[in-house]
Structures are given as C-alpha cells and as structure tokens.
Amino acid sequence: MKKLINAPETVLAESLDGFAAAHADIVTLGDERKFVRRAALKPGKVALISGGGSGHEPLHAGFVGLGMLDAACPGQVFTSPTPDQMIAAAEAVDTGAGVLFIVKNYEGDVMNFDMAAEMAGRDIAKVTTDDDVAVETSTYSTGRRGVAGTMIVEKIVGAAAEEGRDLAALAALGERVNSRTRSMGVALTSCTVPAVGKPTFDIGEDEMEMGVGIHGEPGRRRVKLASADAIADEMVAAIAGDLGGTGDALLLVNGFGGTPSMELYVMYHSARERLERRGIRVRRSLVGSYVTSLDMAGCSLTLMLLDAEIQRLWDAPVHTSALRWGV
Amino acid sequence: MKKLINAPETVLAESLDGFAAAHADIVTLGDERKFVRRAALKPGKVALISGGGSGHEPLHAGFVGLGMLDAACPGQVFTSPTPDQMIAAAEAVDTGAGVLFIVKNYEGDVMNFDMAAEMAGRDIAKVTTDDDVAVETSTYSTGRRGVAGTMIVEKIVGAAAEEGRDLAALAALGERVNSRTRSMGVALTSCTVPAVGKPTFDIGEDEMEMGVGIHGEPGRRRVKLASADAIADEMVAAIAGDLGGTGDALLLVNGFGGTPSMELYVMYHSARERLERRGIRVRRSLVGSYVTSLDMAGCSLTLMLLDAEIQRLWDAPVHTSALRWGV
C-alpha cells in the first residue's frame, strides 16, 4: 500500500484536523471530531446535515458552508457514522427551524441517521439519495445506491434553505432533485482502504468494472477496457435512458480520486456530445473529483434535468472548501 | 496503460474541447487550439500569458479568467508549446498595455517563450519561475525547476494586473513573489504519458522518489517509503531552510493527480505543524491537485512568505475554472 499517511488508525483524525485548520474561515470541528460544522450559522434557517463513511472527500465535509451543508458527520473509512455523531451535530447547528438529514442510500447510513432522528428529540426530516442506475441492489444497499448526485441535492437544497424555506418544503425539494438525477460509474483500478492495506478488488490490466460503486462494490459487469467514447456510450445510455425526458441539464463528470483532470475532460467531451444527440442540452457543468473512492481510478457521470427553479438555486452563492462561487 | 481516453493522439484535442465547452462562460479556445483565452478581456490591462506542456492540469488553462491569466498555451503532453502559439495568444489578448509571459524554468519553455517575445513585435516582459528546491539542475532545466509556485505567481500578478499596474511593475512583482516561494515534491508512483503507454520510471512497491519533478524527472534520491510525518520533516526542512525567514505564509499542498484529498490533508496537517514550530504562521492555505503530473501519486509542498501587499492580492477576486472566490 502506497499512501501519504502515518498509520491507518490515525488517517481520519489527522486529515480532519488538517481540513479544519486549512479552512478555519469556513468550518470548525466538533468535539471528539464527531462532525464538521459551519463556523457561522444563520439563525432561523433549517439546518442541513449529511455524512457517511470517509474516503469520499470532498463529500461531505468539503460541502459544509454557506449555501450548502451546516454539518457533516464523517464515519471511519467506508463505514457509517454513528447516531451519536448526528445527534451531536444536530444539537450544534439546529437554530430552531429543524434539521434536514441528507443520506446516501446505504443500509448502515439509513439505519444510523434514522436512529439519530428518533433519539434527537428535534424536528427532523430526511432525504435519501439513490441516483446510481448501475444496480438495483448492492453489497451495502437495498435499492439503488446514493452516489455523486448527492452533492447536487446538497447544493440545491442548501441554496433553498438560505432563502428561508421550511423543513417540509426543503425535504420535498430534495426528493424532487433526487428524482431528476441519475449517475453511473466505471472503475479502472480498485481503491485501497488504509486499514486493509490491499486493494478492495482484483482487476486485470485490461479490464474495467462497469457500474462500480463508490466503495469499490461490484457494478454491472467486468469487461475489457474500452475507449472513452465506448464508455460514454454505455453510461449515457444508462443514465439518460433511465431518467427519460430531454431539455436543459447539468452534467457532472466526477473523478474517483486517482484520475487526472485531463481524462475527466475527455469523458466530459464524449458524454456531452452523446447527451446533445439525445436532445439533452448541457447548460451547467461540473468536472472534477467531488465524490471519490479513496485512490480509485475511474469516473462517474451524473445527469440532472434542470428547470428554472433548480437552475437558479444551482447558480446561487456557495462558499464551502470544495465548491465556491458568488461569494 | 489504463486511462479514460480514446487514443493518445487525440487526448489533448478532446480534453481541450471538453474544457472549453464546460467553461464557456470563462474561456474560449483559439484557432487550431493554439491557446485558451479569457472570453472577456479588460481593455487597457496588461495581458498575462502562460503555458507549457500539457499533463499538469489545471495549470495553466484552469487559471485563465478574471484576476489571473488572459491566455494559456498548451503544448503536447510534457512538451513545450511552440512560439507560434504564444504569438497567436498575444495577438488575441493584448489590448495595448503589453504582455507579461509567466514561464516555468524548463529549457524548451524558456527558449520558445523567448523566441515568441522576439518575433511578436509587441511590448513583452517575462517572469521565469524556479521555485523547486529539490535539485539545482535537472533533465529539462538549467537551474531550478518551476513547479507549483507558478500558480501563486499567476494569482498574485493577475490580481495586480486587474488593478491596472504597468508591465514593468508586474514583472517586478512576479520576480518578487517567485523569490519568496519554495517547493518540493515526492512521488509514490510514476506517471504514464499516453503516447508512451508505460510508466516514465520504475519504482518499487516500498520506494518513493524524494524531490521528484513534475514530469517524473529524478529528484534528490530514491528512498524507502516513509510516513507522512517523515516526508514532511524532510520537505519542510528543505523549503523553509532554503527560503529562510519566518512570519506569515501561504502553504500549498498540491496533489500530483493520483493522490486523494484525504492524504493531502494528512500532509497539510503534518507540514503546518512543522512550519509553525519554525516560527512560520500559516495564514493562507490551499490543498488540492493544482499542478499535476498526469496520474502520478504524490504531492508537493509550496511555501510563500506573505506580506501585506501579497496577502491582499492573494485574497483579491478570481474567477477561473480551477480557482474562484470573491466573484
């Protein structure tokens, strides 16, 4: 295992301490590193809290800040955070208007966020994301997995929360955004979990995993390495076919952590061309490593159909460590 | 070779086309893809042009936009752009106040930018960056190499150009920033140039290259893989020792393309602690993959001593695809 770390058991603490120090203008770290929260809260605003296993950075802590999340609860690598983390985060950031949990659809996450919601003694609603069309159930999920589309839900609901919408309206908006969003990924290499010390899965020098999950879970099938165009053919057909509809869209080409920018723009170029042939006009774009799988090489495509409201909320100011504009 | 590409000979064109399409609000692509330029120029402002071999993205095209570069000339992968590219770029973005070339210190780059300056028939000045303390001369350079510190020069001189400073003042400022900036890198794996199809160098499973260059050139020595703290010990001693002085500083922890965010924050945490022990207070931070080497795993540390003017210019608004704030 080749990683820039001191020891597997200290990676999470040291990276969180580094993150909080680097972005002290935006975030503070909760006691016992249970959560990362906005340094400055907005009284009367519904608080947005997300979280999940670590190893997907910048998701979620990188999206804490104005116009997006109020807190993020980091679990150990690829391990759900525990309910006491979400309860402590809710206690820290709820200013009286209630709390919205944004949860990726994995059994551990759903169970622990639900438990926290029951135990917290607060007004809490939940949006569960399940944008991954690759498989219908998976190693850690019943139903579709929540992947890169989650950050789009966080951005848009975050903007609406800044405008003062109430908890029920935000939950409904989150569901609506999730329902207009589809993703699929491909892996060229495995990731390596620090505490395990060896790759999560074996893959040949001429193979790729089509439909891979963000923990390296199996996708649709193992196939021979193909060209960017051939990969885009399959992924665009899968996401746009499943979503249905045409019109204006946001396209996110997301790197898994070990893939350089140049390759992501090759994939963007190929995917955009295929979407436009289907009558989908790419009006908003995001290309980068936002929802990662440690050091895995590969990428995912996420497509979201825009409407006037969603586009306006996407464009609204955001000030987090990983996404920033208008501020 | 596992890459998300169609063919080695089309990677650059497709990634540039993708880049220009994704960021059409900020940039446009020049004829024959000779340069990437700001979509909206500011008349009367000195034009800043950089460039170099591709494979270091987002450097330089990702830094084209308000508050930073006016144009960037992308060469083939790890190959200098040709003088006709810089001449065409200068023609496109010079609004009459002259042109400043910002050039990383590699022989091919320096020669081709100099040739362009001579042939362009315009008022052109040049800043050459050489922030890499690892080696005194290298495979492609006489004197120190220009590496991640280049983006800091581009940001600060770019902000001063927006304020209307003249060409001579900007060149002097660029030299001043470069003289306050030091970097050093470490590689855990090699990069793979698409047209070559195999790793640039061989490296054992338990080895790292200390002081590596951004093309995978040799550094100071090949050593056994060490902890993040031990790596930070050596790199901080090298850059802070060479720079001398204490006070307020900017710390950039830069990933080389194949290293995930979590590891960069571990390195940041470790480096910052060591700097502060030396009396260097980290007041500004940047952690991410900004000056890359294709898919190489590893990182560099860059340290720049701040003063009131430089800090103000660093904080000034910037609106590029890879760096954005205040806008």
XYZ file of C-alpha atoms in Angstrom:
654
model
C 0.000 0.000 0.000
C 1.466 3.350 -1.061
C -0.174 6.233 0.735
C 0.845 9.542 2.258
C -0.178 8.617 5.799
C 1.312 7.972 9.201
C -0.774 4.985 10.246
C -4.156 3.611 9.147
C -5.635 4.274 12.574
C -4.713 7.983 12.550
C -5.583 8.892 8.935
C -9.080 10.124 9.641
C -8.177 12.214 12.700
C -5.168 13.809 11.040
C -6.969 14.568 7.806
C -9.905 16.111 9.696
C -7.550 18.196 11.822
C -5.746 19.327 8.675
C -9.027 20.087 6.944
C -10.351 22.145 9.859
C -7.085 24.087 10.136
C -6.894 24.787 6.406
C -10.487 26.032 6.252
C -10.924 27.657 9.645
C -12.648 30.598 7.950
C -15.471 28.245 6.888
C -15.678 25.309 9.312
C -14.991 24.179 12.844
C -14.529 20.629 14.053
C -16.871 19.297 16.739
C -15.747 17.676 19.985
C -14.171 14.249 19.510
C -14.269 15.013 15.769
C -17.909 13.893 15.665
C -18.794 16.422 12.980
C -17.560 19.312 10.876
C -19.841 22.331 11.138
C -20.206 25.775 9.651
C -18.232 28.302 11.607
C -21.059 30.840 11.211
C -24.660 29.646 11.485
C -27.653 31.535 10.161
C -30.302 31.741 12.882
C -33.776 30.652 11.802
C -32.542 28.654 8.820
C -33.298 24.942 8.586
C -30.048 23.092 9.319
C -28.784 20.658 6.682
C -26.739 17.715 7.911
C -25.184 14.957 5.873
C -22.472 12.410 6.481
C -21.321 8.940 5.680
C -18.208 6.862 5.582
C -14.974 8.738 4.949
C -12.935 8.176 1.804
C -15.305 10.106 -0.493
C -13.777 13.554 0.080
C -14.593 16.323 -0.543
C -18.052 14.783 0.095
C -19.381 15.668 2.685
C -17.183 17.944 4.831
C -15.951 19.832 1.775
C -19.538 20.945 1.186
C -20.081 22.466 4.615
C -20.537 26.212 4.407
C -22.812 28.983 3.243
C -25.366 27.778 0.684
C -24.811 24.096 1.283
C -24.462 21.960 4.464
C -24.455 23.119 8.080
C -22.689 19.990 9.286
C -21.210 16.732 8.049
C -20.581 13.611 10.125
C -17.571 11.598 8.991
C -17.559 7.876 9.734
C -14.422 5.781 9.584
C -13.341 4.949 6.025
C -16.279 3.417 4.151
C -18.132 2.989 7.485
C -21.315 4.787 8.507
C -21.085 7.462 11.165
C -22.774 6.516 14.436
C -26.072 8.074 15.619
C -24.335 9.993 18.407
C -22.444 11.923 15.737
C -25.614 13.086 14.015
C -27.270 13.868 17.352
C -24.297 15.997 18.412
C -24.243 17.730 15.018
C -27.971 18.491 15.220
C -27.516 19.871 18.721
C -24.729 22.129 17.436
C -26.380 23.548 14.305
C -30.150 23.483 14.870
C -31.151 27.106 15.458
C -34.820 26.269 15.926
C -36.138 25.732 12.409
C -35.480 21.998 12.362
C -32.965 19.729 10.693
C -32.868 18.031 7.320
C -30.745 14.906 7.017
C -29.407 14.162 3.542
C -28.485 10.490 3.454
C -26.997 8.306 0.748
C -28.943 5.086 0.377
C -26.725 2.558 2.152
C -28.192 0.364 4.860
C -25.814 1.484 7.597
C -26.242 5.170 6.840
C -30.021 4.962 6.611
C -30.279 2.984 9.849
C -27.971 5.284 11.804
C -29.500 8.521 10.552
C -32.980 7.124 11.320
C -31.895 6.170 14.800
C -30.432 9.638 15.327
C -33.664 11.236 14.102
C -35.670 9.209 16.612
C -33.339 9.885 19.505
C -32.548 13.555 18.892
C -35.861 14.914 20.169
C -35.986 17.528 17.422
C -37.921 18.329 14.294
C -36.027 16.262 11.723
C -36.847 15.294 8.146
C -34.792 13.162 5.787
C -33.989 12.982 2.078
C -32.432 9.761 0.853
C -30.455 9.885 -2.391
C -30.397 6.915 -4.755
C -29.142 8.225 -8.084
C -26.955 5.284 -9.156
C -28.641 3.407 -12.002
C -25.935 0.735 -12.233
C -27.570 -1.865 -9.988
C -30.907 -2.237 -8.239
C -29.451 -3.603 -5.004
C -25.860 -3.913 -3.931
C -23.443 -5.047 -1.250
C -24.455 -2.345 1.203
C -27.785 -1.165 -0.168
C -31.344 -2.258 -0.638
C -32.478 -0.331 -3.665
C -30.260 1.935 -5.679
C -27.113 3.456 -4.186
C -26.680 7.161 -3.498
C -23.563 8.475 -5.229
C -22.361 11.721 -6.832
C -25.879 13.085 -7.316
C -25.911 13.597 -3.555
C -23.738 16.697 -3.860
C -26.229 18.194 -6.310
C -29.045 17.629 -3.832
C -26.906 19.225 -1.114
C -26.172 22.270 -3.277
C -29.718 22.935 -4.414
C -31.455 22.249 -1.111
C -28.715 24.257 0.602
C -29.472 27.277 -1.559
C -33.187 26.951 -0.849
C -32.515 26.712 2.885
C -30.593 30.005 2.736
C -33.727 31.582 1.252
C -35.645 30.605 4.364
C -37.802 27.733 3.161
C -39.254 25.471 5.813
C -38.337 21.895 6.579
C -41.192 20.243 4.680
C -40.535 22.334 1.577
C -36.829 21.510 1.658
C -37.485 17.791 2.055
C -39.856 17.910 -0.905
C -37.307 19.835 -2.980
C -34.606 17.306 -2.113
C -36.829 14.452 -3.251
C -37.622 16.321 -6.430
C -33.943 16.938 -7.249
C -33.051 13.332 -6.486
C -35.849 12.151 -8.786
C -34.368 14.194 -11.654
C -30.824 12.908 -11.128
C -29.083 9.752 -12.391
C -25.491 8.547 -12.146
C -23.268 5.668 -13.170
C -19.582 4.967 -12.620
C -16.711 2.971 -14.057
C -13.506 1.868 -12.322
C -10.174 1.191 -13.967
C -8.465 0.261 -10.701
C -9.527 -0.660 -7.198
C -9.268 1.600 -4.205
C -7.227 0.554 -1.169
C -8.710 1.083 2.288
C -5.847 2.141 4.599
C -6.798 -0.256 7.400
C -6.996 -3.172 4.952
C -3.742 -2.385 3.192
C -4.547 -4.127 -0.074
C -6.894 -3.394 -2.980
C -10.600 -3.945 -2.320
C -10.920 -5.975 -5.514
C -8.639 -7.532 -8.104
C -8.878 -6.285 -11.645
C -6.820 -7.207 -14.686
C -4.542 -4.785 -16.540
C -7.002 -4.880 -19.477
C -10.243 -4.778 -17.502
C -12.666 -2.262 -16.042
C -15.654 -2.531 -13.700
C -18.701 -1.003 -15.361
C -21.206 0.387 -12.872
C -18.836 0.250 -9.904
C -19.991 1.595 -6.549
C -18.161 4.277 -4.604
C -16.772 1.714 -2.149
C -15.488 -0.472 -4.946
C -18.609 -2.643 -4.808
C -19.341 -4.641 -7.939
C -21.230 -2.951 -10.720
C -22.979 -4.449 -13.711
C -20.113 -6.456 -15.090
C -16.394 -6.776 -15.548
C -15.430 -6.026 -19.139
C -12.396 -5.342 -21.279
C -11.033 -1.822 -21.051
C -12.763 0.312 -23.678
C -12.315 3.762 -25.200
C -13.711 6.885 -23.557
C -16.332 7.048 -26.312
C -17.448 3.464 -25.783
C -17.649 4.020 -22.021
C -19.646 7.217 -22.563
C -21.970 5.372 -24.981
C -22.925 2.893 -22.294
C -23.060 5.297 -19.376
C -25.035 7.979 -21.190
C -27.491 5.389 -22.494
C -27.912 4.046 -18.961
C -28.449 7.356 -17.175
C -30.348 9.275 -19.853
C -32.399 6.191 -20.738
C -33.380 5.606 -17.132
C -34.124 9.284 -16.489
C -36.146 9.807 -19.648
C -37.007 13.252 -20.930
C -34.987 15.888 -22.725
C -34.294 19.567 -22.178
C -31.745 21.535 -20.191
C -29.447 19.599 -17.904
C -26.496 19.709 -15.570
C -23.671 17.279 -16.345
C -21.248 16.298 -13.597
C -18.174 14.317 -14.582
C -16.777 13.128 -11.297
C -13.336 11.619 -10.751
C -12.930 8.834 -8.181
C -9.677 10.163 -6.716
C -6.958 8.611 -8.870
C -7.984 10.041 -12.240
C -6.456 13.263 -13.543
C -8.355 16.241 -14.841
C -7.297 15.681 -18.460
C -9.112 12.341 -18.602
C -12.210 13.782 -16.947
C -12.430 16.442 -19.663
C -12.069 13.765 -22.363
C -15.026 11.972 -20.746
C -16.947 15.235 -20.455
C -16.403 15.932 -24.150
C -17.618 12.499 -25.123
C -20.591 12.432 -22.755
C -21.788 15.899 -23.671
C -21.786 15.071 -27.377
C -23.883 11.965 -26.723
C -26.332 13.811 -24.489
C -26.843 16.555 -27.039
C -27.570 13.962 -29.733
C -30.399 12.780 -27.476
C -31.849 16.278 -27.189
C -30.355 16.999 -23.790
C -28.739 20.456 -23.687
C -25.922 20.728 -21.173
C -26.417 24.147 -19.558
C -24.423 23.642 -16.380
C -21.241 21.623 -15.962
C -19.011 20.420 -13.190
C -15.840 18.455 -13.875
C -13.616 17.327 -11.013
C -13.137 14.864 -8.183
C -16.034 15.604 -5.838
C -17.355 12.219 -4.691
C -14.373 9.935 -4.567
C -13.431 6.414 -3.587
C -10.042 6.997 -1.986
C -7.466 6.436 -4.755
C -9.642 4.552 -7.245
C -9.061 5.398 -10.915
C -12.249 5.939 -12.852
C -15.150 8.328 -13.015
C -18.880 8.679 -12.845
C -21.328 10.639 -14.944
C -24.262 12.352 -13.276
C -27.104 13.957 -15.197
C -29.737 16.198 -13.657
C -32.603 17.754 -15.578
C -32.826 21.459 -14.830
C -35.866 23.651 -14.546
C -35.926 27.374 -13.872
C -36.108 26.985 -10.090
C -33.410 24.331 -9.860
C -31.086 26.242 -12.177
C -31.479 29.403 -10.118
C -30.714 27.504 -6.908
C -27.694 25.805 -8.509
C -26.369 29.234 -9.505
C -26.948 30.747 -6.050
C -23.887 31.684 -3.985
C -21.979 28.906 -2.254
C -18.952 29.142 -0.005
C -17.519 25.788 1.004
C -13.984 24.486 0.742
C -14.737 22.380 -2.332
C -17.368 24.423 -4.146
C -17.395 28.186 -4.201
C -18.941 30.869 -6.302
C -20.782 34.145 -5.984
C -19.081 34.928 -2.668
C -1.892 1.697 -19.603
C -5.292 2.318 -18.008
C -6.699 5.677 -18.977
C -10.068 7.161 -19.862
C -9.076 8.179 -23.385
C -9.859 7.352 -26.986
C -6.336 7.424 -28.436
C -3.062 9.010 -27.297
C -3.007 11.274 -30.322
C -6.464 12.753 -29.612
C -6.271 13.207 -25.820
C -5.139 16.802 -25.888
C -7.637 17.979 -28.507
C -10.565 16.238 -26.861
C -9.706 17.401 -23.372
C -9.292 20.999 -24.589
C -12.593 20.851 -26.446
C -14.255 19.451 -23.342
C -12.639 22.093 -21.166
C -13.725 24.950 -23.417
C -17.281 23.616 -23.616
C -17.557 23.083 -19.860
C -16.291 26.592 -19.081
C -17.631 28.617 -21.990
C -18.671 31.332 -19.539
C -14.984 31.914 -18.711
C -12.823 30.864 -21.675
C -12.740 30.414 -25.409
C -10.401 28.208 -27.387
C -8.174 29.797 -30.028
C -7.929 28.660 -33.646
C -6.208 25.315 -34.080
C -6.352 25.038 -30.277
C -3.221 27.189 -30.024
C -4.369 28.803 -26.791
C -7.152 29.100 -24.266
C -8.119 32.724 -23.640
C -10.411 34.726 -21.414
C -13.808 35.104 -23.003
C -13.989 38.716 -21.787
C -10.851 40.865 -21.934
C -10.334 44.045 -19.926
C -9.124 46.799 -22.252
C -6.023 48.627 -21.084
C -4.925 45.866 -18.736
C -1.541 44.195 -19.213
C -2.198 40.729 -20.658
C -0.811 37.737 -18.735
C 0.088 34.671 -20.769
C 1.479 31.397 -19.538
C 1.710 27.906 -20.929
C 3.781 24.794 -21.030
C 3.483 21.119 -21.681
C 0.080 19.577 -21.016
C -0.427 16.985 -18.290
C -0.206 19.468 -15.400
C -3.879 20.461 -15.386
C -5.471 22.595 -14.106
C -2.211 24.513 -14.683
C -2.340 26.613 -16.885
C -5.693 26.709 -18.714
C -7.615 26.221 -15.480
C -6.189 29.555 -14.302
C -7.402 31.607 -17.245
C -10.010 34.128 -16.207
C -10.625 37.287 -14.240
C -7.856 38.006 -11.749
C -5.384 35.534 -13.168
C -4.277 34.682 -16.757
C -5.544 36.131 -20.020
C -4.337 33.163 -22.041
C -2.590 29.818 -21.680
C -0.768 27.923 -24.429
C -0.946 24.149 -24.053
C 1.853 22.087 -25.566
C 1.572 18.383 -26.210
C 1.919 16.283 -23.046
C 5.131 17.273 -21.237
C 6.261 19.163 -24.369
C 6.745 22.916 -24.653
C 4.242 24.892 -26.692
C 5.673 26.342 -29.892
C 6.373 30.079 -30.369
C 3.525 30.464 -32.855
C 1.121 29.559 -30.053
C 2.368 32.350 -27.797
C 2.432 34.817 -30.709
C -1.171 33.971 -31.596
C -2.195 34.240 -27.950
C -0.504 37.638 -27.570
C -2.231 38.832 -30.732
C -5.572 37.732 -29.299
C -5.329 39.193 -25.788
C -3.007 42.217 -25.952
C -5.258 45.264 -25.663
C -2.388 47.705 -25.900
C -0.793 47.668 -22.456
C 1.702 44.940 -23.275
C 2.076 41.290 -22.407
C 3.701 39.502 -19.484
C 4.849 35.938 -20.082
C 4.956 33.711 -16.993
C 7.259 30.817 -17.790
C 8.311 27.787 -15.773
C 12.069 27.308 -15.902
C 12.479 24.469 -18.400
C 14.802 24.888 -21.329
C 12.191 24.283 -24.013
C 9.667 26.632 -22.435
C 12.186 29.404 -21.866
C 13.557 29.117 -25.414
C 10.136 29.097 -27.061
C 8.685 31.932 -24.993
C 11.847 33.985 -25.674
C 11.555 33.309 -29.378
C 7.900 34.341 -29.308
C 8.795 37.539 -27.429
C 11.337 38.433 -30.090
C 9.066 37.634 -33.007
C 5.784 39.056 -31.724
C 6.637 42.694 -32.323
C 4.965 43.776 -29.089
C 5.870 45.084 -25.678
C 6.573 41.840 -23.814
C 8.203 41.135 -20.462
C 8.840 37.794 -18.829
C 8.851 36.260 -15.361
C 10.529 32.893 -15.005
C 9.555 30.730 -12.038
C 12.068 28.428 -10.366
C 10.623 27.518 -7.002
C 11.669 23.855 -6.809
C 14.482 23.443 -4.268
C 14.906 19.710 -4.886
C 17.698 19.917 -7.453
C 19.898 22.672 -8.873
C 19.710 21.424 -12.458
C 17.613 18.667 -13.940
C 16.723 16.685 -17.024
C 14.982 19.597 -18.732
C 16.269 22.584 -16.818
C 19.372 24.615 -16.217
C 18.886 25.982 -12.756
C 15.958 25.171 -10.554
C 12.669 23.961 -11.997
C 9.461 25.949 -11.934
C 6.684 23.944 -10.297
C 3.578 24.580 -8.173
C 4.731 28.028 -7.053
C 3.968 29.146 -10.594
C 0.243 29.225 -9.863
C 0.872 31.524 -6.910
C 2.802 33.924 -9.146
C -0.044 33.779 -11.672
C -2.644 34.541 -8.987
C -0.846 37.449 -7.373
C 0.409 39.098 -10.554
C -3.018 38.516 -12.084
C -4.677 40.439 -9.262
C -2.194 43.294 -9.626
C -2.814 43.412 -13.376
C -6.550 43.841 -12.737
C -5.681 46.891 -10.639
C -4.038 48.474 -13.669
C -0.336 48.191 -12.875
C 2.027 48.541 -15.788
C 4.163 45.882 -17.392
C 7.409 46.712 -15.607
C 5.700 46.790 -12.209
C 4.044 43.441 -12.846
C 7.291 41.822 -13.964
C 8.976 43.111 -10.807
C 6.129 41.835 -8.648
C 6.321 38.410 -10.309
C 10.046 38.207 -9.575
C 9.398 39.258 -6.008
C 6.727 36.595 -5.461
C 8.901 33.922 -7.058
C 11.785 34.910 -4.786
C 9.588 34.353 -1.716
C 8.337 30.950 -2.860
C 9.836 27.460 -2.492
C 8.534 23.996 -3.362
C 9.496 20.356 -3.197
C 7.704 17.180 -4.267
C 7.623 13.465 -3.581
C 6.319 10.696 -5.842
C 4.958 7.351 -4.728
C 4.279 6.162 -8.275
C 5.283 7.189 -11.756
C 3.053 8.963 -14.208
C 2.285 7.402 -17.602
C 2.439 9.587 -20.704
C -0.406 8.480 -23.018
C 1.761 8.387 -26.155
C 4.402 6.305 -24.363
C 1.971 3.868 -22.820
C 4.160 2.768 -19.930
C 5.342 4.415 -16.710
C 8.005 7.105 -17.097
C 10.114 5.477 -14.390
C 10.177 2.231 -12.438
C 9.734 2.421 -8.708
C 9.498 -0.379 -6.160
C 6.407 -1.111 -4.074
C 8.279 0.114 -0.993
C 10.022 3.119 -2.553
C 9.410 6.810 -3.172
C 11.219 9.476 -5.203
C 12.097 12.387 -2.951
C 12.295 15.689 -4.820
C 10.620 14.396 -7.980
C 9.954 16.801 -10.842
C 6.525 17.373 -12.355
C 7.411 15.304 -15.421
C 8.602 12.418 -13.288
C 12.217 13.589 -13.570
C 14.542 12.310 -10.875
C 14.692 14.194 -7.624
C 17.250 14.035 -4.857
C 17.181 10.322 -4.240
C 15.181 7.148 -4.238
C 14.374 6.068 -0.695
C 12.182 3.662 1.225
C 8.572 4.737 1.602
C 8.248 6.775 4.787
C 5.451 8.149 6.949
C 3.713 11.427 6.171
C 5.491 12.972 9.146
C 8.924 11.842 7.992
C 8.220 13.123 4.477
C 7.039 16.446 5.889
C 10.153 16.658 8.083
C 12.399 16.500 5.047
C 10.311 18.654 2.735
C 9.636 21.385 5.268
C 13.305 21.496 6.241
C 14.243 21.783 2.562
C 11.818 24.539 1.589
C 11.781 26.569 4.799
C 15.540 26.167 5.210
C 16.229 27.350 1.681
C 13.768 30.218 1.913
C 14.936 31.437 5.309
C 12.921 33.876 7.359
C 9.820 33.478 9.451
C 6.470 35.225 9.639
C 3.150 34.840 7.883
C 2.975 32.391 4.993
C 0.825 30.658 2.451
C 1.041 26.856 2.384
C 0.018 24.984 -0.741
C -0.239 21.204 -0.522
C -0.516 20.110 -4.111
C -1.530 16.657 -5.320
C 0.106 15.250 -8.440
C -3.082 13.800 -9.928
C -3.339 10.318 -8.432
C -3.472 11.237 -4.755
C -6.783 11.673 -2.954
C -7.800 14.644 -0.872
C -7.643 12.714 2.417
C -3.905 12.127 2.028
C -3.277 15.748 1.063
C -4.929 16.907 4.278
C -2.782 14.482 6.295
C 0.273 16.059 4.650
C -1.100 19.547 5.254
C -1.604 18.758 8.933
C 1.919 17.453 9.270
C 3.576 20.236 7.269
C 1.719 23.017 9.016
C 2.743 21.745 12.444
C 6.393 21.670 11.363
C 6.242 25.146 9.849
C 4.701 26.616 12.958
C 7.426 25.080 15.102
C 9.871 27.067 12.958
C 8.032 30.326 13.566
C 6.180 30.314 10.260
C 2.498 31.121 10.735
C 0.266 29.616 8.047
C -2.253 32.363 7.260
C -3.439 31.201 3.855
C -3.880 27.622 2.684
C -4.621 25.774 -0.498
C -4.991 21.985 -0.579
C -5.786 20.194 -3.822
C -4.453 18.976 -7.150
C -3.471 22.166 -8.961
C -0.143 21.434 -10.661
C -0.232 17.781 -11.573
C 1.822 15.177 -13.371
C -0.887 13.218 -15.152
C -1.773 10.300 -12.855
C 1.298 10.353 -10.604
C 0.671 9.619 -6.913
C 2.435 12.018 -4.592
C 2.389 15.643 -3.626
C 4.415 18.790 -3.331
C 4.612 21.404 -0.626
C 4.924 25.062 -1.573
C 5.632 27.800 0.921
C 5.373 31.508 0.182
C 6.135 34.250 2.674
C 3.310 36.760 2.761
C 3.479 40.490 3.253
C 0.540 42.886 3.412
C 0.554 43.598 -0.337
C 0.911 39.985 -1.400
C -1.765 38.808 1.009
C -4.186 41.428 -0.276
C -3.511 40.394 -3.878
C -3.900 36.709 -2.998
C -7.292 37.478 -1.438
C -8.465 39.571 -4.401
C -11.319 38.181 -6.535
C -10.506 35.427 -9.011
C -12.808 33.693 -11.446
C -11.200 30.809 -13.295
C -12.344 27.222 -13.690
C -9.923 25.922 -11.065
C -9.700 28.792 -8.595
C -12.595 31.017 -7.739
C -13.505 33.355 -4.962
C -14.942 36.805 -4.393
C -16.959 36.621 -7.636
